CSV table of C-alpha atoms in Angstrom, one decimal:
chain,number,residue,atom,x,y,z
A,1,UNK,CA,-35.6,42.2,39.8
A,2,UNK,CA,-33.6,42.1,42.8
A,3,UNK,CA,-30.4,43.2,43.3
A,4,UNK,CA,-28.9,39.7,44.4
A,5,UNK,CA,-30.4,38.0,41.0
A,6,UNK,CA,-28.4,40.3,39.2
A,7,UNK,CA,-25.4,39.4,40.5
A,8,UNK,CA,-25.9,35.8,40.6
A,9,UNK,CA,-27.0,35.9,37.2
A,10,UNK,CA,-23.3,38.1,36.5
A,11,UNK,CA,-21.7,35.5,38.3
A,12,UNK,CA,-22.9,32.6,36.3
A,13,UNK,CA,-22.4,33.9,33.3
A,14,UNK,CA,-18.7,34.5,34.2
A,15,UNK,CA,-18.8,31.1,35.4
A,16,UNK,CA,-20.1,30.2,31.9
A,17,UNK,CA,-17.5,31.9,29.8
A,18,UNK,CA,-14.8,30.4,32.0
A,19,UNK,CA,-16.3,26.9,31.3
A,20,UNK,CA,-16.7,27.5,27.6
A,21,UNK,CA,-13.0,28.4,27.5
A,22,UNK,CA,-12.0,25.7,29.3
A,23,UNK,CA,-14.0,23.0,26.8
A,24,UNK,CA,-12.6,25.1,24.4
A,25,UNK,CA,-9.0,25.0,25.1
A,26,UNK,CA,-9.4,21.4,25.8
A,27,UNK,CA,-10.9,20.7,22.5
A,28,UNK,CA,-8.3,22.7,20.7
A,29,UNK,CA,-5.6,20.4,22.5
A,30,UNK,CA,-7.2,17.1,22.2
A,31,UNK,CA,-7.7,18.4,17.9
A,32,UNK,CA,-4.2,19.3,18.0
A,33,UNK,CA,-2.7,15.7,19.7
A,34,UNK,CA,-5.1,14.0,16.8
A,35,UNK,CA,-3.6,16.5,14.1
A,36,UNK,CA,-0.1,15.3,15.3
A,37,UNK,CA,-0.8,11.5,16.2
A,38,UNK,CA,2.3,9.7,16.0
A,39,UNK,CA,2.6,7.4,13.5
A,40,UNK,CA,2.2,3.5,15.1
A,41,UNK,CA,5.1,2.7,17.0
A,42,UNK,CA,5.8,-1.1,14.7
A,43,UNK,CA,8.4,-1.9,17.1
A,44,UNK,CA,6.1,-2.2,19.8
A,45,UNK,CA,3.2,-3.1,17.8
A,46,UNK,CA,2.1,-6.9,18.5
A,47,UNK,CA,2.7,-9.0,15.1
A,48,UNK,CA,-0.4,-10.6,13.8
A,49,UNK,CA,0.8,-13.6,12.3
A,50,UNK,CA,4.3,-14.7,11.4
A,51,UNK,CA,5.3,-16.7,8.5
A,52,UNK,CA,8.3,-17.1,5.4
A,53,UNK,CA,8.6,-15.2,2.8
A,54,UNK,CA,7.8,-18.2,0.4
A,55,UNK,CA,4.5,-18.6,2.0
A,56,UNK,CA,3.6,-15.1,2.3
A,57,UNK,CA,3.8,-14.8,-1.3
A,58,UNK,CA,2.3,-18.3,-1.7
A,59,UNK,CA,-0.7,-17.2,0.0
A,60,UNK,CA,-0.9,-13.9,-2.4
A,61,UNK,CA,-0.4,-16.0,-5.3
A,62,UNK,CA,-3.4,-18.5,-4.8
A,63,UNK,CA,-6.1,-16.1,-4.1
A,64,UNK,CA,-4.5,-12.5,-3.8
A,65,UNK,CA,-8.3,-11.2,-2.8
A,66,UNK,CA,-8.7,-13.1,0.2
A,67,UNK,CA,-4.5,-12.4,1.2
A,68,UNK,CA,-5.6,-9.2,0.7
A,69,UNK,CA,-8.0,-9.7,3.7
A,70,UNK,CA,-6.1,-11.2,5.7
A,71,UNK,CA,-2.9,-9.3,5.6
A,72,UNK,CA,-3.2,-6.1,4.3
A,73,UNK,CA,-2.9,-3.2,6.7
A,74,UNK,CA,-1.9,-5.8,9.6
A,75,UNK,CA,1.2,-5.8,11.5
A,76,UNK,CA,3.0,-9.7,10.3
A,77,UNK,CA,6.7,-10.8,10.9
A,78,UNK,CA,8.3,-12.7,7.9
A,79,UNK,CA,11.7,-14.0,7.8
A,80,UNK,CA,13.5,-14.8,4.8
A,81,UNK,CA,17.0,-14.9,2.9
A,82,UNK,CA,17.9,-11.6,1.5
A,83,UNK,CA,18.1,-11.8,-2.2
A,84,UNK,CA,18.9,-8.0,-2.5
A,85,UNK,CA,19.7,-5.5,-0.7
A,86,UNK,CA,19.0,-2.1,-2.3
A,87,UNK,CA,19.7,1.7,-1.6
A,88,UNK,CA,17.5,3.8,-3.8
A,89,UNK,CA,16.2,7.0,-2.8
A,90,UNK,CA,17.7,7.2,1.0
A,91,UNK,CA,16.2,4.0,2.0
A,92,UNK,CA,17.1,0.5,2.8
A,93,UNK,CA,14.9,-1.8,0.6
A,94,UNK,CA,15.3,-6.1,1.3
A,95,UNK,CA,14.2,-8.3,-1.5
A,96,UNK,CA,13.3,-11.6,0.5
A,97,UNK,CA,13.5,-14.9,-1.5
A,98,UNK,CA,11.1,-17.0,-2.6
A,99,UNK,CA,10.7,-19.6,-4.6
A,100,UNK,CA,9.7,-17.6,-7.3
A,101,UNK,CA,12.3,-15.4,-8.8
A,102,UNK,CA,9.7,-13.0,-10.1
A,103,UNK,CA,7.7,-12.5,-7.1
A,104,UNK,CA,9.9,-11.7,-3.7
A,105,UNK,CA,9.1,-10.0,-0.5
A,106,UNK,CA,10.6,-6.3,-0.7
A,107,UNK,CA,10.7,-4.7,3.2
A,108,UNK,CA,10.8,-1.3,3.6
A,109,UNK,CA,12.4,-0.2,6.3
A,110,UNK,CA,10.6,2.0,8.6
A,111,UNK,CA,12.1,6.0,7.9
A,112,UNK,CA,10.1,7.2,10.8
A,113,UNK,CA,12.4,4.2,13.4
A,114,UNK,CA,16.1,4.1,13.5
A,115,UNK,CA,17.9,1.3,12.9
A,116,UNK,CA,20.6,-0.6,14.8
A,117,UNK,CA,21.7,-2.2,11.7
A,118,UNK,CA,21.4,-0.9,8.0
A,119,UNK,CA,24.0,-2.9,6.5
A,120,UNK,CA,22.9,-6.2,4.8
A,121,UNK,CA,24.1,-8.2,2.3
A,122,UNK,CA,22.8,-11.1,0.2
A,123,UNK,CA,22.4,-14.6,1.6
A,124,UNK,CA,21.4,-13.4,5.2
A,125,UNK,CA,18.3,-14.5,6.7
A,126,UNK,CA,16.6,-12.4,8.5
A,127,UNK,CA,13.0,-11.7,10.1
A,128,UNK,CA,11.4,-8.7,9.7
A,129,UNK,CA,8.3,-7.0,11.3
A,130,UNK,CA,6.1,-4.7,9.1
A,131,UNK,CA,3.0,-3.7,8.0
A,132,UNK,CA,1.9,-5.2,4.4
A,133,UNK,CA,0.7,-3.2,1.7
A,134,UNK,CA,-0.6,-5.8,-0.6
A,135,UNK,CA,1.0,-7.4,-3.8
A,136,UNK,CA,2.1,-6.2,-7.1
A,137,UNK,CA,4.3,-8.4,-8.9
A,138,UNK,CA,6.2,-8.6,-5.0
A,139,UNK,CA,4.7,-8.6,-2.1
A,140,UNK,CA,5.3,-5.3,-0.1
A,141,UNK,CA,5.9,-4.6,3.2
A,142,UNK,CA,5.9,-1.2,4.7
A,143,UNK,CA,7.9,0.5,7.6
A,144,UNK,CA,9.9,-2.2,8.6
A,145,UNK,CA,11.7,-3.1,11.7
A,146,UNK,CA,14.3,-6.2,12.1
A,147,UNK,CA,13.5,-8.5,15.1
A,148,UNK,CA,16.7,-10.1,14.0
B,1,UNK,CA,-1.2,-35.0,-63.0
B,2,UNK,CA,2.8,-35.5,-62.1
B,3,UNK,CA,3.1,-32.0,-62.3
B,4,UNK,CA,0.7,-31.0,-59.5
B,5,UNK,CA,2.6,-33.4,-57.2
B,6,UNK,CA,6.1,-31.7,-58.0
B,7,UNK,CA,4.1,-28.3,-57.7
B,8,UNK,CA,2.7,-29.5,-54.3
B,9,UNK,CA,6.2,-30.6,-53.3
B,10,UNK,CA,7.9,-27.5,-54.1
B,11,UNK,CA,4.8,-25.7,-52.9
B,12,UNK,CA,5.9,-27.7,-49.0
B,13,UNK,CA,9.3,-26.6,-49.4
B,14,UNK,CA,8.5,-23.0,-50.3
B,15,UNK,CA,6.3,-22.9,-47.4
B,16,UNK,CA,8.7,-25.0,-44.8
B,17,UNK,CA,11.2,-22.2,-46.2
B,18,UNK,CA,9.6,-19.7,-45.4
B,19,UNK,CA,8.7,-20.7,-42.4
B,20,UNK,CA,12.1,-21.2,-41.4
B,21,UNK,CA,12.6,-17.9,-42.6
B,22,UNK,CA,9.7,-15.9,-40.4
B,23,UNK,CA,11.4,-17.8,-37.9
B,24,UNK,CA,14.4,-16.7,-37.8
B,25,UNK,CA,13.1,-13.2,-38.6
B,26,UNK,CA,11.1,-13.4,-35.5
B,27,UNK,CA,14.2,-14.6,-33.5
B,28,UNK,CA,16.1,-12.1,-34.7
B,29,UNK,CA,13.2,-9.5,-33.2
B,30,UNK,CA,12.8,-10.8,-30.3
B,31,UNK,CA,17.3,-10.7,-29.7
B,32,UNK,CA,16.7,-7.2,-29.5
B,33,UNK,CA,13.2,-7.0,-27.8
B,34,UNK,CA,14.6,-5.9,-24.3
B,35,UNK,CA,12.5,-5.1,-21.6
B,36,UNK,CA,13.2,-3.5,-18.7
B,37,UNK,CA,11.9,-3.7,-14.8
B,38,UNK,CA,12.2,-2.0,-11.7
B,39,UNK,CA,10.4,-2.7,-8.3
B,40,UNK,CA,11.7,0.0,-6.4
B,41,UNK,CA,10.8,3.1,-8.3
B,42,UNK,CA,9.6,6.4,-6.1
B,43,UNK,CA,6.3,7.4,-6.8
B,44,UNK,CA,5.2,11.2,-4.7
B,45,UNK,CA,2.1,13.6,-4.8
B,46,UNK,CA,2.0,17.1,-3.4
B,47,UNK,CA,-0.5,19.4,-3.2
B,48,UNK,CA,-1.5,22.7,-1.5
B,49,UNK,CA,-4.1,24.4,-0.5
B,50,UNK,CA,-4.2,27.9,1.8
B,51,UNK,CA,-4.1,26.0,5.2
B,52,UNK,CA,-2.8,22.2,4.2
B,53,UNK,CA,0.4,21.0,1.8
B,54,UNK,CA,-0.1,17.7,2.0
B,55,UNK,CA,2.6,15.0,0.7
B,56,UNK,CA,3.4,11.6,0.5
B,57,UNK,CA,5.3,9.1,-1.0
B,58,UNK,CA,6.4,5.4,-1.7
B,59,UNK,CA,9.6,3.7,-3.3
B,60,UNK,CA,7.8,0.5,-4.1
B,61,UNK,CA,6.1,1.5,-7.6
B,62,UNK,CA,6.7,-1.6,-10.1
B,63,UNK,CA,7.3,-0.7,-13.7
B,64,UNK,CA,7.8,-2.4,-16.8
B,65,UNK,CA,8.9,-1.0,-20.4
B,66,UNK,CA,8.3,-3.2,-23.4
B,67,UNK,CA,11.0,-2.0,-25.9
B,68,UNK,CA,9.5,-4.2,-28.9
B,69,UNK,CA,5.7,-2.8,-28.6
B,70,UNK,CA,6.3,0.7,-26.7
B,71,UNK,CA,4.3,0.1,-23.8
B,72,UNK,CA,4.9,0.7,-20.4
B,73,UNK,CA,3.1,-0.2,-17.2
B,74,UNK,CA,3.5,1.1,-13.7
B,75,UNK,CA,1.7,0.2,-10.6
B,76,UNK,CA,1.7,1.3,-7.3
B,77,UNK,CA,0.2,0.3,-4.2
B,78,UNK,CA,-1.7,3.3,-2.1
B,79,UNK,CA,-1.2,1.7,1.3
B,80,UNK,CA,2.5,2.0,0.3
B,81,UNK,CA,2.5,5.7,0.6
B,82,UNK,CA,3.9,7.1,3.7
B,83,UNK,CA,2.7,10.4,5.4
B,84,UNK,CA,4.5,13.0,7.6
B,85,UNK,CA,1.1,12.8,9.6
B,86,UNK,CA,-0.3,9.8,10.5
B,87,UNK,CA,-3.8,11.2,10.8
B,88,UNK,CA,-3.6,11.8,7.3
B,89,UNK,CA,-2.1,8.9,6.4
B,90,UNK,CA,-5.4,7.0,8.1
B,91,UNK,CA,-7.6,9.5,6.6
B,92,UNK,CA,-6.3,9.3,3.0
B,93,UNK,CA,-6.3,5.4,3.1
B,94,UNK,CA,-10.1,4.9,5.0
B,95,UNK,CA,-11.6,7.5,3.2
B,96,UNK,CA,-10.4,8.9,0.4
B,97,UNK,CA,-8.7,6.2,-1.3
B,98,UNK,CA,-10.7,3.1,0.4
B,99,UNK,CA,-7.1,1.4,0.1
B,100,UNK,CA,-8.9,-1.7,1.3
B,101,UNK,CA,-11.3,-1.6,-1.3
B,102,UNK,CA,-8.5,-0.6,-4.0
B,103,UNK,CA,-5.7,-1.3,-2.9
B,104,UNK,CA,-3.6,-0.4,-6.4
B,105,UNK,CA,-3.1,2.6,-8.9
B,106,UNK,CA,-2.0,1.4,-12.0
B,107,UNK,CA,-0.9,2.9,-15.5
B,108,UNK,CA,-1.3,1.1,-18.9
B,109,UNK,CA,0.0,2.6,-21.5
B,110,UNK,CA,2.7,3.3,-24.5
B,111,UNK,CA,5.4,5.5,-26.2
B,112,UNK,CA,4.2,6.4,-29.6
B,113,UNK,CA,7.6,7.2,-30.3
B,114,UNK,CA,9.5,3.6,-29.2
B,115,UNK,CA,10.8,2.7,-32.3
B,116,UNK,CA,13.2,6.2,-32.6
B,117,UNK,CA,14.6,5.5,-28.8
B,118,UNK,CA,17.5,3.3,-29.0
B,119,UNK,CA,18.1,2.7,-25.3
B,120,UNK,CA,21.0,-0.4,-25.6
B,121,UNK,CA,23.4,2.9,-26.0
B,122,UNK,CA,24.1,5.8,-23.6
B,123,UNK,CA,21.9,9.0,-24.2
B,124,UNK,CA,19.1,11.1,-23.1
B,125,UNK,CA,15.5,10.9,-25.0
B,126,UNK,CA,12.5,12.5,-24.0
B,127,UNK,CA,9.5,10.6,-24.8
B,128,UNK,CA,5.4,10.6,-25.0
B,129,UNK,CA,3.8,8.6,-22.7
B,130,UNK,CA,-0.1,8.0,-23.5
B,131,UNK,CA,-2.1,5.5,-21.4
B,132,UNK,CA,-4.9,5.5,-18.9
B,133,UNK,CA,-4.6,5.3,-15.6
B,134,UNK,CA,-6.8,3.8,-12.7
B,135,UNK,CA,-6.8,4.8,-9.5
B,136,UNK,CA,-10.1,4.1,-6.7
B,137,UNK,CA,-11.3,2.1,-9.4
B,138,UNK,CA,-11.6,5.2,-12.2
B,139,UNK,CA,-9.9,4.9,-15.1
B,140,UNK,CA,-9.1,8.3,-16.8
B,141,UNK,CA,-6.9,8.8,-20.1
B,142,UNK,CA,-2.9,10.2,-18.9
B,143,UNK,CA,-0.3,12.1,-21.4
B,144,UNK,CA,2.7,12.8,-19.7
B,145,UNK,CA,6.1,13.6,-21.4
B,146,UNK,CA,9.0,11.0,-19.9
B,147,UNK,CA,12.6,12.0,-19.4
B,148,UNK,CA,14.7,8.7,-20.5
B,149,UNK,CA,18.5,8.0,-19.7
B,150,UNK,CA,20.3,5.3,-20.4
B,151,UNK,CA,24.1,5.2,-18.6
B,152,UNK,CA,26.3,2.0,-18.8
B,153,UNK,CA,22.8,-0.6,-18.9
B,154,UNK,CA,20.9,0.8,-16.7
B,155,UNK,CA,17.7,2.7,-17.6
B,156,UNK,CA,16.8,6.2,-15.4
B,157,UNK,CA,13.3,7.8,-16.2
B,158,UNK,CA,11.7,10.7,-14.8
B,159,UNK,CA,8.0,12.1,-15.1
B,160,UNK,CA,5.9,14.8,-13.6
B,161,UNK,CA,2.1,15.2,-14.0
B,162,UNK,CA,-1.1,16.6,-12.5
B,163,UNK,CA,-4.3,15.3,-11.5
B,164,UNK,CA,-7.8,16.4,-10.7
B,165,UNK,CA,-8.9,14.7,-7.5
B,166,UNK,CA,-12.6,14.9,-8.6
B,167,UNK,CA,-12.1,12.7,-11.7
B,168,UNK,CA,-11.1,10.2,-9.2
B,169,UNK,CA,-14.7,10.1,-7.8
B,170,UNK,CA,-13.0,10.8,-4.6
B,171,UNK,CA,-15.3,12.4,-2.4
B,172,UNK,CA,-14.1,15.3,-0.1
B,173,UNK,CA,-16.8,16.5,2.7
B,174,UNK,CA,-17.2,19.9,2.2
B,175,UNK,CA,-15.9,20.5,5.8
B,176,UNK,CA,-12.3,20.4,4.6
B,177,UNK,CA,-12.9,21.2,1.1
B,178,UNK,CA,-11.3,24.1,1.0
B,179,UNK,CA,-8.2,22.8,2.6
B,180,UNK,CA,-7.4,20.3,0.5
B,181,UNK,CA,-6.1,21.4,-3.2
B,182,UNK,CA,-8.2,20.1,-6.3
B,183,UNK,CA,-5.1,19.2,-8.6
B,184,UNK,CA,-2.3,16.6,-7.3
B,185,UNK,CA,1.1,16.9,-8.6
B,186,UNK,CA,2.5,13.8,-9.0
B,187,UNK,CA,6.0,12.1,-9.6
B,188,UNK,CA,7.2,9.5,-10.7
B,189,UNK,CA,11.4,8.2,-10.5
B,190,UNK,CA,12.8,4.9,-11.8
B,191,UNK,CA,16.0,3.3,-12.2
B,192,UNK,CA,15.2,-0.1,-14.5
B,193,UNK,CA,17.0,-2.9,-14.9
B,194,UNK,CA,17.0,-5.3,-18.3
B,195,UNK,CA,15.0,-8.2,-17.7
B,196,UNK,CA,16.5,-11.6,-18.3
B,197,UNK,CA,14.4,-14.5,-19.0
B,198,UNK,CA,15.7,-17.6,-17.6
């Protein structure tokens, strides 16, 4: 073979390797920005429906299967009197009223977002943005911001 | 034929006594029936493998314990558990859990041993807990041991257990297999308050 083949052929495959790195390197970074996703910004997140607290667990209480498909996993805003305000385990939990004493709205507020205010006490109404989890004897709502 | 009539009277009355008496038995029973709530207990899991420790956790768990019968329910909801990552997270709700699909874990279950654990006074008991517990829509039989304080009204318990993730019917491609441990350590913290019927 001539001489010139062999050194195109040397070239290309230099030309490979250097390409293969490349997608290489890029795939590693694009794994490692997926490993390391954020977790959704909720303050920025666009709510998908906003409604009371009564009527969110209203909704839950009539047919929990199909609240279950409407809210769960979804981004809502509820607002609500606070009926508790509690401090367990290094986080600020709101018990919402309704007009069921048994079944309230708890928020969790979001511990990956900080919060202007952490303070709350019962009788304030407030509206929260969150995303729901589904209901247990409450309905629960996850990684909570307040709009105000 | 006189005599049946007075029997049959005295028959009612024995009856209406006793009755009365059951009743106020029964009363009596359910004064001290007290059960106790929380809907802010912490529930975690950890587990490691060589290359991944993965934890999460929630502190909306519901619980209920039924001081007349000895049982004890606890439910959680799995969407409720938060990540570090959120790429696990996502990946633990879509497709090992199937959160949508089942969106609760719950335990039914009771202490054998109620009836010795006076909990209307301060102390520390530790108690059997036996019960089956569901999760992605497998129930499996659970034995845990419970650590049980009660300070000043207020009810504290404590209990650590393990799980096998295969029981669950929770599939893991073989991919990551390897990187995610078989057995789930998991824990479970409540504060209860009594419940009051109005």
């Amino acid at each position: 073979m001539p001489v010139h083949w062999k050194i195109k052929s040397q070239e290309m495959k230099s030309k490979l390797f250097l390409a293969a790195a490349l997608i290489l390197l890029l795939g590693g970074f694009i794994g490692y920005k997926m490993w390391n996703k954020p977790h959704m910004d909720i303050s920025a997140a666009e709510s998908f429906i906003s409604l009371s607290a009564v009527d969110l667990v209203q909704a839950f209480k009539e047919d929990e299967t199909s609240a279950n498909t409407r809210f769960l996993n979804k981004v809502i805003t509820v607002s609500g009197k606070i009926a508790a305000v509690n401090k367990e385990h290094n986080q600020t939990i709101l018990h919402l009223e309704t007009e069921d004493p048994m079944a309230l709205v708890i928020c969790n507020l979001d511990p990956f977002s900080t919060h202007e205010k952490t303070d709350f006490v019962s009788g304030e109404t407030v509206q929260v943005k969150g995303v729901c989890s589904g209901m247990l004897t409450d309905v629960v709502i996850d990684r909570c911001v307040i709009i105000k | 034929m006189k005599l049946t009539i007075i029997s049959k009277k005295t028959n009612l009355w024995l009856a209406t006594a006793m009755m009365l008496l059951m009743a106020t038995a029964l009363y009596g029973q359910s004064a001290t029936a007290v059960k106790y709530f929380t809907r802010n207990a912490s529930a975690s899991f950890f587990s490691e493998a060589p290359l991944e420790k993965i934890e999460a956790s929630t502190t909306s768990a519901s619980s209920v314990i039924d001081m007349a019968t000895g049982n004890v329910e606890v439910a959680v909801l799995i969407k409720s558990f938060n990540f570090k990552k959120a790429l696990m997270q996502e990946h633990f709700n879509e497709n090992y859990l199937e959160s949508t699909k089942f969106p609760k874990a719950v335990f039914k279950g009771r202490m054998p041993e109620f009836k010795s654990i006076n909990l209307t006074i301060d102390g520390k008991h530790t108690a059997v807990l036996k019960g089956d517990i569901t999760i992605h829509g497998i129930t499996k039989p659970l034995e845990t041991k419970v650590l049980i304080r009660s300070e000043g009204g207020k009810i504290f318990a404590e209990t650590e257990f393990e799980l096998i993730v295969a029981d669950f019917n929770i599939s893991i491609p073989s991919v990551v297999r390897d990187n995610i441990a078989k057995m789930v350590k998991v824990k479970l913290k409540a504060e209860f308050m009594e419940l009051k019927k109005t």
